[in-house]
CSV table of C-alpha atoms and ligand atoms in Angstrom, one decimal:
chain,number,residue,atom,x,y,z
A,1,MET,CA,94.2,-13.1,33.5
A,2,VAL,CA,92.9,-15.6,31.0
A,3,GLU,CA,89.7,-17.7,31.6
A,4,ALA,CA,89.3,-21.7,30.6
A,5,THR,CA,86.3,-20.4,29.2
A,6,ASP,CA,88.5,-17.6,26.7
A,7,LEU,CA,90.3,-21.1,25.4
A,8,VAL,CA,87.1,-22.3,24.5
A,9,ALA,CA,86.9,-22.4,20.8
A,10,LYS,CA,82.8,-21.1,20.0
A,11,GLN,CA,81.9,-24.3,17.8
A,12,GLY,CA,83.2,-25.7,21.9
A,13,LEU,CA,80.2,-24.2,23.3
A,14,ILE,CA,78.0,-25.6,20.4
A,15,ALA,CA,79.4,-29.2,21.7
A,16,HIS,CA,78.9,-28.7,24.3
A,17,GLY,CA,75.6,-28.2,24.4
A,18,ARG,CA,74.7,-31.4,22.4
A,19,GLY,CA,76.8,-34.0,24.4
A,20,GLU,CA,73.6,-31.9,27.5
A,21,ALA,CA,72.0,-33.3,25.5
A,22,PHE,CA,72.7,-36.9,25.2
A,23,ASP,CA,73.6,-36.9,28.9
A,24,TYR,CA,70.4,-36.2,29.8
A,25,LEU,CA,69.3,-39.6,27.7
A,26,LEU,CA,71.2,-41.9,29.3
A,27,GLY,CA,70.0,-40.8,33.5
A,28,GLU,CA,73.4,-38.6,33.5
A,29,GLN,CA,74.8,-41.5,34.9
A,30,THR,CA,77.4,-43.7,34.3
A,31,CYS,CA,75.5,-47.2,32.1
A,32,PRO,CA,76.9,-50.6,32.4
A,33,PRO,CA,77.9,-50.7,29.0
A,34,ALA,CA,79.8,-47.3,30.4
A,35,MET,CA,81.8,-49.4,32.9
A,36,ARG,CA,82.7,-51.7,31.0
A,37,SER,CA,84.6,-49.8,27.8
A,38,ILE,CA,85.6,-48.1,31.3
A,39,LYS,CA,87.5,-50.9,32.3
A,40,ALA,CA,88.6,-52.3,28.7
A,41,ALA,CA,90.0,-48.4,28.2
A,42,ALA,CA,91.5,-48.7,31.4
A,43,SER,CA,93.3,-52.3,30.4
A,44,LEU,CA,94.4,-51.9,27.3
A,45,ILE,CA,95.6,-48.3,28.8
A,46,ARG,CA,97.6,-50.4,30.8
A,47,ALA,CA,99.2,-52.0,28.5
A,48,ALA,CA,100.2,-49.5,26.0
A,49,SER,CA,104.1,-49.0,25.6
A,50,SER,CA,103.2,-44.9,24.0
A,51,PRO,CA,99.8,-43.8,25.7
A,52,VAL,CA,99.3,-40.1,25.2
A,53,ILE,CA,95.8,-38.5,26.1
A,54,SER,CA,94.8,-35.9,22.9
A,55,VAL,CA,93.3,-32.4,24.8
A,56,ASN,CA,92.1,-29.9,23.1
A,57,GLY,CA,89.6,-26.8,24.4
A,58,ASN,CA,86.9,-28.3,26.2
A,59,VAL,CA,88.8,-31.0,27.5
A,60,VAL,CA,91.5,-29.0,29.4
A,61,ALA,CA,89.1,-26.2,29.8
A,62,LEU,CA,86.4,-29.0,31.9
A,63,ALA,CA,89.0,-31.6,32.9
A,64,ALA,CA,93.0,-30.8,33.3
A,65,LYS,CA,93.2,-31.8,37.0
A,66,GLU,CA,91.3,-35.0,36.2
A,67,VAL,CA,93.3,-35.3,32.9
A,68,ALA,CA,96.2,-34.9,35.4
A,69,HIS,CA,95.7,-37.4,37.7
A,70,LEU,CA,95.0,-40.4,34.6
A,71,SER,CA,98.3,-38.6,32.7
A,72,GLU,CA,99.8,-39.8,36.3
A,73,ALA,CA,98.4,-43.0,37.1
A,74,SER,CA,99.2,-43.8,33.4
A,75,GLY,CA,102.0,-42.4,32.5
A,76,ALA,CA,100.3,-41.3,29.4
A,77,LYS,CA,102.4,-38.3,27.8
A,78,VAL,CA,99.1,-35.0,27.3
A,79,GLU,CA,99.8,-33.2,23.7
A,80,VAL,CA,97.1,-30.5,22.9
A,81,ASN,CA,95.5,-31.2,19.5
A,82,LEU,CA,92.9,-28.5,18.6
A,83,PHE,CA,91.1,-28.1,16.1
A,84,HIS,CA,90.4,-24.1,16.0
A,85,ARG,CA,94.5,-23.9,16.4
A,86,THR,CA,95.9,-20.9,16.9
A,87,PRO,CA,99.1,-19.5,18.9
A,88,GLU,CA,96.6,-18.1,21.3
A,89,ARG,CA,94.1,-21.0,21.9
A,90,VAL,CA,97.9,-22.8,22.4
A,91,ALA,CA,100.2,-21.3,24.2
A,92,GLY,CA,96.9,-21.1,27.2
A,93,LEU,CA,96.0,-24.2,27.3
A,94,THR,CA,99.3,-25.7,28.1
A,95,LYS,CA,100.0,-22.9,30.5
A,96,MET,CA,96.7,-23.9,31.8
A,97,MET,CA,98.3,-28.2,32.3
A,98,ASP,CA,101.8,-27.2,33.2
A,99,GLU,CA,98.8,-25.3,36.3
A,100,VAL,CA,98.5,-29.0,37.1
A,101,GLY,CA,101.1,-30.4,37.2
A,102,ILE,CA,101.5,-31.9,33.1
A,103,GLN,CA,103.9,-30.4,31.0
A,104,ALA,CA,101.5,-31.3,27.2
A,105,LEU,CA,103.3,-31.5,23.9
A,106,GLY,CA,102.0,-30.1,20.8
A,107,MET,CA,103.7,-25.7,21.7
A,108,ASN,CA,105.9,-27.2,18.0
A,109,PRO,CA,103.9,-30.0,16.2
A,110,ASP,CA,106.8,-32.1,13.7
A,111,ASP,CA,105.1,-33.7,12.1
A,112,LYS,CA,102.2,-34.3,10.5
A,113,ILE,CA,98.6,-37.4,10.9
A,114,PRO,CA,97.9,-38.2,6.9
A,115,GLY,CA,95.4,-37.8,5.6
A,116,LEU,CA,94.2,-35.1,7.5
A,117,SER,CA,92.9,-32.0,6.2
A,118,SER,CA,92.0,-29.4,8.9
A,119,GLU,CA,94.8,-28.1,11.6
A,120,ARG,CA,93.8,-31.4,13.7
A,121,ALA,CA,96.5,-33.9,11.7
A,122,ARG,CA,99.7,-31.2,12.9
A,123,CYS,CA,100.8,-33.0,15.6
A,124,CYS,CA,104.8,-34.2,17.2
A,125,SER,CA,106.2,-36.4,16.6
A,126,ASP,CA,108.0,-37.9,20.6
A,127,GLY,CA,103.4,-38.1,21.3
A,128,ILE,CA,100.3,-38.6,19.2
A,129,CYS,CA,102.1,-39.1,16.2
A,130,SER,CA,104.8,-42.5,17.7
A,131,ALA,CA,101.9,-42.8,20.1
A,132,ASP,CA,100.7,-46.9,20.5
A,133,VAL,CA,97.4,-46.3,21.9
A,134,VAL,CA,95.3,-42.6,21.7
A,135,LEU,CA,92.8,-40.9,23.6
A,136,VAL,CA,90.8,-39.0,22.8
A,137,PRO,CA,88.1,-37.5,24.4
A,138,LEU,CA,85.3,-34.7,23.2
A,139,GLU,CA,85.7,-35.1,19.1
A,140,ASP,CA,83.4,-35.6,16.8
A,141,GLY,CA,85.3,-35.8,13.2
A,142,ASP,CA,87.9,-38.0,11.7
A,143,ARG,CA,90.8,-37.7,13.3
A,144,CYS,CA,89.8,-41.0,14.8
A,145,GLN,CA,90.0,-43.1,11.9
A,146,ALA,CA,93.1,-41.3,10.7
A,147,LEU,CA,94.4,-42.3,14.1
A,148,VAL,CA,93.6,-46.2,13.7
A,149,ASP,CA,95.0,-46.0,9.9
A,150,MET,CA,98.3,-45.6,11.6
A,151,GLY,CA,98.2,-48.1,12.8
A,152,LYS,CA,96.9,-46.2,17.1
A,153,GLN,CA,95.0,-48.3,19.3
A,154,VAL,CA,92.2,-45.4,19.6
A,155,ILE,CA,89.9,-44.8,22.7
A,156,THR,CA,86.9,-42.0,22.5
A,157,ILE,CA,85.0,-40.9,26.0
A,158,ASP,CA,81.6,-38.7,24.0
A,159,LEU,CA,78.1,-38.2,25.0
A,160,ASN,CA,77.0,-39.2,21.6
A,161,PRO,CA,77.3,-43.3,20.2
A,162,LEU,CA,77.3,-42.7,17.0
A,163,SER,CA,79.5,-39.6,16.6
A,164,ARG,CA,81.9,-40.1,13.9
A,165,THR,CA,84.3,-40.3,16.4
A,166,ALA,CA,82.8,-42.8,18.8
A,167,GLN,CA,81.5,-45.1,15.1
A,168,THR,CA,85.3,-45.7,14.4
A,169,ALA,CA,86.7,-45.6,17.5
A,170,HIS,CA,88.7,-49.6,19.2
A,171,ILE,CA,87.1,-48.1,21.9
A,172,THR,CA,84.4,-46.2,22.5
A,173,ILE,CA,83.0,-45.1,26.7
A,174,VAL,CA,79.9,-43.0,25.9
A,175,ASP,CA,80.1,-41.5,28.7
A,176,GLU,CA,80.4,-37.9,31.2
A,177,LEU,CA,84.2,-37.2,30.7
A,178,THR,CA,84.6,-35.2,33.9
A,179,ARG,CA,83.1,-38.2,35.0
A,180,CYS,CA,84.4,-41.2,33.9
A,181,LEU,CA,87.6,-39.4,33.7
A,182,PRO,CA,88.1,-40.6,37.8
A,183,LEU,CA,86.6,-44.1,37.1
A,184,LEU,CA,89.0,-44.4,35.0
A,185,THR,CA,92.1,-43.4,35.9
A,186,ASP,CA,90.6,-45.7,39.2
A,187,ALA,CA,90.5,-48.4,37.2
A,188,ILE,CA,94.2,-48.3,35.5
A,189,ARG,CA,95.0,-48.0,40.0
A,190,ASP,CA,93.4,-51.3,40.6
A,191,GLY,CA,95.1,-52.9,37.7
A,192,VAL,CA,91.6,-53.8,36.1
A,193,LYS,CA,92.1,-56.3,33.1
A,194,VAL,CA,90.0,-57.0,30.7
A,195,ASP,CA,90.5,-59.5,27.2
A,196,ASP,CA,87.9,-59.7,25.2
A,197,PHE,CA,85.4,-56.1,24.5
A,198,ASP,CA,84.1,-55.4,20.8
A,199,ASN,CA,83.6,-51.8,20.7
A,200,LYS,CA,79.5,-52.6,18.6
A,201,LYS,CA,78.2,-55.3,20.6
A,202,ASN,CA,78.7,-52.0,24.0
A,203,LEU,CA,77.7,-49.5,21.0
A,204,LYS,CA,73.9,-50.9,20.9
A,205,GLU,CA,74.5,-51.9,24.4
A,206,VAL,CA,74.0,-48.1,25.3
A,207,LEU,CA,71.3,-47.7,22.5
A,208,ALA,CA,69.5,-50.6,24.6
A,209,PHE,CA,70.2,-48.7,27.4
A,210,ILE,CA,69.0,-45.4,25.7
A,211,SER,CA,66.3,-46.5,24.7
A,212,ALA,CA,65.1,-48.3,27.5
A,213,ARG,CA,65.2,-45.0,29.7
A,214,LEU,CA,62.5,-43.9,26.9
A,215,SER,CA,60.5,-45.5,26.9
B,1,PTJ,O1,88.9,-26.8,20.7
B,1,PTJ,P1,89.4,-27.3,19.9
B,1,PTJ,O2,89.7,-25.6,18.9
B,1,PTJ,O3,90.2,-28.8,19.5
B,1,PTJ,O4,87.3,-27.9,18.9
B,1,PTJ,C1,87.3,-28.7,19.7
B,1,PTJ,C2,85.6,-29.1,18.9
B,1,PTJ,C3,84.1,-27.8,19.1
B,1,PTJ,C4,85.8,-28.7,17.4
B,1,PTJ,C5,85.5,-30.3,19.6
B,1,PTJ,O5,85.1,-30.7,20.1
B,1,PTJ,C6,84.4,-31.3,18.8
B,1,PTJ,O6,84.9,-32.2,18.2
B,1,PTJ,O7,83.2,-31.2,19.1
B,1,PTJ,P2,82.3,-31.9,17.9
B,1,PTJ,O8,82.8,-32.3,16.7
B,1,PTJ,O9,80.5,-31.6,18.7
B,1,PTJ,O10,82.7,-33.3,19.5
B,1,PTJ,C7,82.1,-33.1,21.1
B,1,PTJ,C8,81.3,-34.7,20.5
B,1,PTJ,O11,81.2,-34.3,22.0
B,1,PTJ,C9,80.3,-34.6,20.5
B,1,PTJ,O12,79.9,-36.1,20.0
B,1,PTJ,C10,79.4,-34.6,21.6
B,1,PTJ,O13,77.8,-34.8,22.0
B,1,PTJ,C11,80.4,-34.7,23.0
B,1,PTJ,N1,80.2,-34.0,23.8
B,1,PTJ,C12,79.9,-32.6,24.6
B,1,PTJ,N2,80.7,-33.0,26.1
B,1,PTJ,C13,81.0,-33.5,26.3
B,1,PTJ,C14,81.2,-34.8,25.1
B,1,PTJ,N3,81.7,-36.4,25.8
B,1,PTJ,C15,81.5,-36.2,26.5
B,1,PTJ,N4,81.7,-35.6,28.1
B,1,PTJ,C16,81.2,-34.6,27.2
B,1,PTJ,N5,81.4,-33.2,28.4
């Protein structure tokens, strides 16, 4: 039987440790600025016409059920998008999503995100490529900027407030994936609406929160 951990890339284990280190700095809690960004993200996803949740190996292994709940609450499609892409990994992760009731896209990508040379460019025309809002959790890299350049609104969940993705997304939730997904789902179910949100200011508040804990 294929275990979830067999489907995580080796580099994903390093990514996990990196996340844990940042979570210690945050005190393993959802800090107040993260709660504000969760509300802003809920509001944006509610207003979206074609939201998509992009999942990689780490996200499915850690939070397949939580992703399914978010997809159900928001109507967002789920698409498997991998940096270390192999047909076996895509099939295994798609099967794991299937087991929690989600028919994820990603097995047969028929389009490309312009400007990316990595396997992350490969995507589905009825998924990420035509989405207006894309949630890109647990990812550091250049895809976020490429999605922004395509005119999409991008939300990320990243414990590192300084990662490239955290710095380029429209809304960055600096929180642990499994801790914040239920909060995001609840905020969507509660019909939360946020009119103005400044991501740069919010990221500064996260850094101030960490600094205050360290001093
Ligand atoms: O499954 P693949 O092939 O797509 O590979 C996934 C990789 C490992 C490439 C992808 O996860 C990645 O981009 O890894 P990075 O570059 O280490 O970036 C991951 C980011 O997520 C880092 O900034 C971590 O701090 C953060 N992170 C790690 N674990 C968590 C997290 N953020 C929230 N919750 C976590 N549990």
